Structures are given as structure tokens and as C-alpha cells.
PDB file of C-alpha atoms in Angstrom:
ATOM      1  CA  MET A 599    -130.268  97.298  -4.182  1.00 89.00           C
ATOM      2  CA  LEU A 600    -132.864  96.453  -1.518  1.00 93.00           C
ATOM      3  CA  LEU A 601    -131.411  92.962  -1.129  1.00 91.00           C
ATOM      4  CA  LEU A 602    -127.943  94.358  -0.588  1.00 92.00           C
ATOM      5  CA  ILE A 603    -128.761  97.343   1.600  1.00 95.00           C
ATOM      6  CA  LEU A 604    -131.904  96.417   3.518  1.00 96.00           C
ATOM      7  CA  ILE A 605    -133.204  92.857   3.243  1.00 95.00           C
ATOM      8  CA  GLY A 606    -129.976  90.874   3.693  1.00 94.00           C
ATOM      9  CA  PRO A 607    -128.727  92.944   6.631  1.00 97.00           C
ATOM     10  CA  ALA A 608    -132.157  92.960   8.302  1.00 97.00           C
ATOM     11  CA  GLU A 609    -132.456  89.184   8.009  1.00 96.00           C
ATOM     12  CA  GLU A 610    -129.076  88.604   9.603  1.00 97.00           C
ATOM     13  CA  ILE A 611    -129.716  91.087  12.392  1.00 97.00           C
ATOM     14  CA  PHE A 612    -133.032  89.356  13.081  1.00 98.00           C
ATOM     15  CA  TRP A 613    -131.991  85.687  12.763  1.00 98.00           C
ATOM     16  CA  ARG A 614    -128.571  85.730  14.356  1.00 97.00           C
ATOM     17  CA  GLY A 615    -128.526  89.009  16.274  1.00 96.00           C
ATOM     18  CA  TYR A 616    -131.954  88.535  17.833  1.00 98.00           C
ATOM     19  CA  VAL A 617    -133.385  85.005  17.469  1.00 98.00           C
ATOM     20  CA  GLN A 618    -130.222  82.945  17.906  1.00 98.00           C
ATOM     21  CA  ASN A 619    -128.956  85.264  20.611  1.00 98.00           C
ATOM     22  CA  ALA A 620    -132.240  85.088  22.564  1.00 98.00           C
ATOM     23  CA  LEU A 621    -132.597  81.312  22.219  1.00 98.00           C
ATOM     24  CA  SER A 622    -128.973  80.800  23.202  1.00 97.00           C
ATOM     25  CA  LYS A 623    -129.552  82.784  26.383  1.00 97.00           C
ATOM     26  CA  ARG A 624    -132.850  81.033  27.110  1.00 98.00           C
ATOM     27  CA  TRP A 625    -131.563  77.481  26.632  1.00 97.00           C
ATOM     28  CA  ASN A 626    -127.895  77.132  25.698  1.00 97.00           C
ATOM     29  CA  PRO A 627    -125.736  78.247  22.745  1.00 97.00           C
ATOM     30  CA  ASN A 628    -125.851  74.912  20.912  1.00 97.00           C
ATOM     31  CA  THR A 629    -129.634  74.576  21.194  1.00 98.00           C
ATOM     32  CA  GLY A 630    -130.072  78.193  20.136  1.00 98.00           C
ATOM     33  CA  PHE A 631    -127.911  77.549  17.088  1.00 98.00           C
ATOM     34  CA  ILE A 632    -129.749  74.353  16.058  1.00 98.00           C
ATOM     35  CA  VAL A 633    -133.273  75.699  16.570  1.00 98.00           C
ATOM     36  CA  THR A 634    -132.506  78.967  14.796  1.00 98.00           C
ATOM     37  CA  THR A 635    -130.982  77.105  11.837  1.00 98.00           C
ATOM     38  CA  LEU A 636    -133.993  74.807  11.468  1.00 98.00           C
ATOM     39  CA  VAL A 637    -136.572  77.577  11.804  1.00 98.00           C
ATOM     40  CA  TYR A 638    -134.625  79.783   9.387  1.00 97.00           C
ATOM     41  CA  ALA A 639    -134.722  76.999   6.783  1.00 97.00           C
ATOM     42  CA  LEU A 640    -138.380  76.218   7.449  1.00 97.00           C
ATOM     43  CA  VAL A 641    -139.582  79.785   6.895  1.00 96.00           C
ATOM     44  CA  HIS A 642    -138.274  79.464   3.346  1.00 95.00           C
ATOM     45  CA  ILE A 643    -140.701  76.582   2.704  1.00 96.00           C
ATOM     46  CA  TRP A 644    -143.354  79.082   1.613  1.00 93.00           C
ATOM     47  CA  SER A 645    -141.279  79.785  -1.486  1.00 93.00           C
ATOM     48  CA  PHE A 646    -142.175  76.231  -2.627  1.00 95.00           C
ATOM     49  CA  ASN A 647    -138.622  76.046  -3.951  1.00 94.00           C
ATOM     50  CA  PHE A 648    -136.819  72.962  -2.632  1.00 96.00           C
ATOM     51  CA  MET A 649    -133.402  74.271  -3.669  1.00 94.00           C
ATOM     52  CA  LEU A 650    -133.969  77.549  -1.821  1.00 93.00           C
ATOM     53  CA  VAL A 651    -135.013  75.714   1.346  1.00 96.00           C
ATOM     54  CA  MET A 652    -131.946  73.467   1.190  1.00 96.00           C
ATOM     55  CA  ALA A 653    -129.677  76.439   0.444  1.00 95.00           C
ATOM     56  CA  ALA A 654    -131.193  78.254   3.432  1.00 96.00           C
ATOM     57  CA  LEU A 655    -130.536  75.208   5.611  1.00 98.00           C
ATOM     58  CA  VAL A 656    -126.879  74.934   4.578  1.00 97.00           C
ATOM     59  CA  VAL A 657    -125.984  78.605   4.572  1.00 97.00           C
ATOM     60  CA  GLY A 658    -128.096  79.201   7.680  1.00 97.00           C
ATOM     61  CA  ALA A 659    -126.071  76.520   9.450  1.00 98.00           C
ATOM     62  CA  ILE A 660    -122.840  78.171   8.322  1.00 98.00           C
ATOM     63  CA  TRP A 661    -123.936  81.626   9.464  1.00 98.00           C
ATOM     64  CA  GLY A 662    -125.360  80.210  12.692  1.00 98.00           C
ATOM     65  CA  LEU A 663    -122.181  78.323  13.503  1.00 98.00           C
ATOM     66  CA  ALA A 664    -120.061  81.363  12.692  1.00 98.00           C
ATOM     67  CA  TYR A 665    -122.252  83.441  15.023  1.00 98.00           C
ATOM     68  CA  ARG A 666    -122.116  80.691  17.667  1.00 97.00           C
ATOM     69  CA  LEU A 667    -118.308  80.733  17.603  1.00 97.00           C
ATOM     70  CA  TYR A 668    -117.734  84.455  16.918  1.00 97.00           C
ATOM     71  CA  PRO A 669    -120.768  86.541  17.999  1.00 96.00           C
ATOM     72  CA  GLN A 670    -118.679  89.711  17.825  1.00 97.00           C
ATOM     73  CA  LYS A 671    -118.361  89.198  14.037  1.00 97.00           C
ATOM     74  CA  LEU A 672    -122.050  89.863  13.282  1.00 97.00           C
ATOM     75  CA  GLY A 673    -121.003  92.643  10.893  1.00 97.00           C
ATOM     76  CA  ALA A 674    -119.164  90.159   8.679  1.00 97.00           C
ATOM     77  CA  LEU A 675    -122.228  87.885   8.683  1.00 97.00           C
ATOM     78  CA  ILE A 676    -124.408  90.816   7.652  1.00 97.00           C
ATOM     79  CA  VAL A 677    -122.151  91.516   4.665  1.00 97.00           C
ATOM     80  CA  SER A 678    -122.056  87.818   3.788  1.00 96.00           C
ATOM     81  CA  HIS A 679    -125.840  87.516   3.918  1.00 96.00           C
ATOM     82  CA  ALA A 680    -126.353  90.624   1.796  1.00 96.00           C
ATOM     83  CA  VAL A 681    -123.929  89.409  -0.861  1.00 96.00           C
ATOM     84  CA  TRP A 682    -125.454  85.903  -0.739  1.00 95.00           C
ATOM     85  CA  ASP A 683    -128.955  87.313  -1.328  1.00 94.00           C
ATOM     86  CA  VAL A 684    -127.804  89.244  -4.379  1.00 95.00           C
ATOM     87  CA  ALA A 685    -125.962  86.192  -5.723  1.00 94.00           C
ATOM     88  CA  VAL A 686    -128.859  83.770  -5.184  1.00 91.00           C
ATOM     89  CA  PHE A 687    -131.700  86.014  -6.313  1.00 91.00           C
ATOM     90  CA  VAL A 688    -130.072  88.203  -8.975  1.00 93.00           C
ATOM     91  CA  LEU A 689    -126.781  86.890 -10.316  1.00 94.00           C
ATOM     92  CA  PHE A 690    -127.302  83.085 -10.139  1.00 91.00           C
ATOM     93  CA  PRO A 691    -130.996  82.521  -9.326  1.00 86.00           C
ATOM     94  CA  ILE A 692    -131.923  79.139  -7.915  1.00 74.00           C
TER      95      ILE A 692
END
């Protein structure tokens, strides 16, 4: 339940709503998107799970691009991230 209600939404609010938004304002939207995607994937390295890092890179790029193109749709990204977390960690663990 924590993944669905707290962790997934908090991650998306932080990574896209704060980090990508701030970096996009500081530099430009494309640089903010690329840097946020790479850092998001790299923070997963501490799991020592190659598949999780690669999944974070791919899905982080998808969420980042969606936020880059449609920043007003952050709510949909929050739901997507929450469902993804439950799927990856509970239903179909990688």
C-alpha cells in the first residue's frame, strides 16, 4: 500500500515536479529532461540490480518525456509511477 499511496507519488512529485522542473528552468527543457532521466536511473544503482537500473532508465525517460511535453499532466504520471512501482516490486518483481 505504501508503494501505491506514498512512495510512487512522492517519487514522481520529486523527480518530475521538482527536479526536472527546476533543471528545465535553470538550463532548458531538453537538458532538464536528459539530466533528470540520467540521475533518476543512477540513483537506482545502489540496488545492485542491473535490471532495475535499466528499467528506471527506460521508464524514467518515458515519464520525463511525457512531463517535458505535457507538464500539466503530472497527475497522470503520478498514477503511472505508483502503479509501476506495485507492478515491479510486488506483482512481477525484477
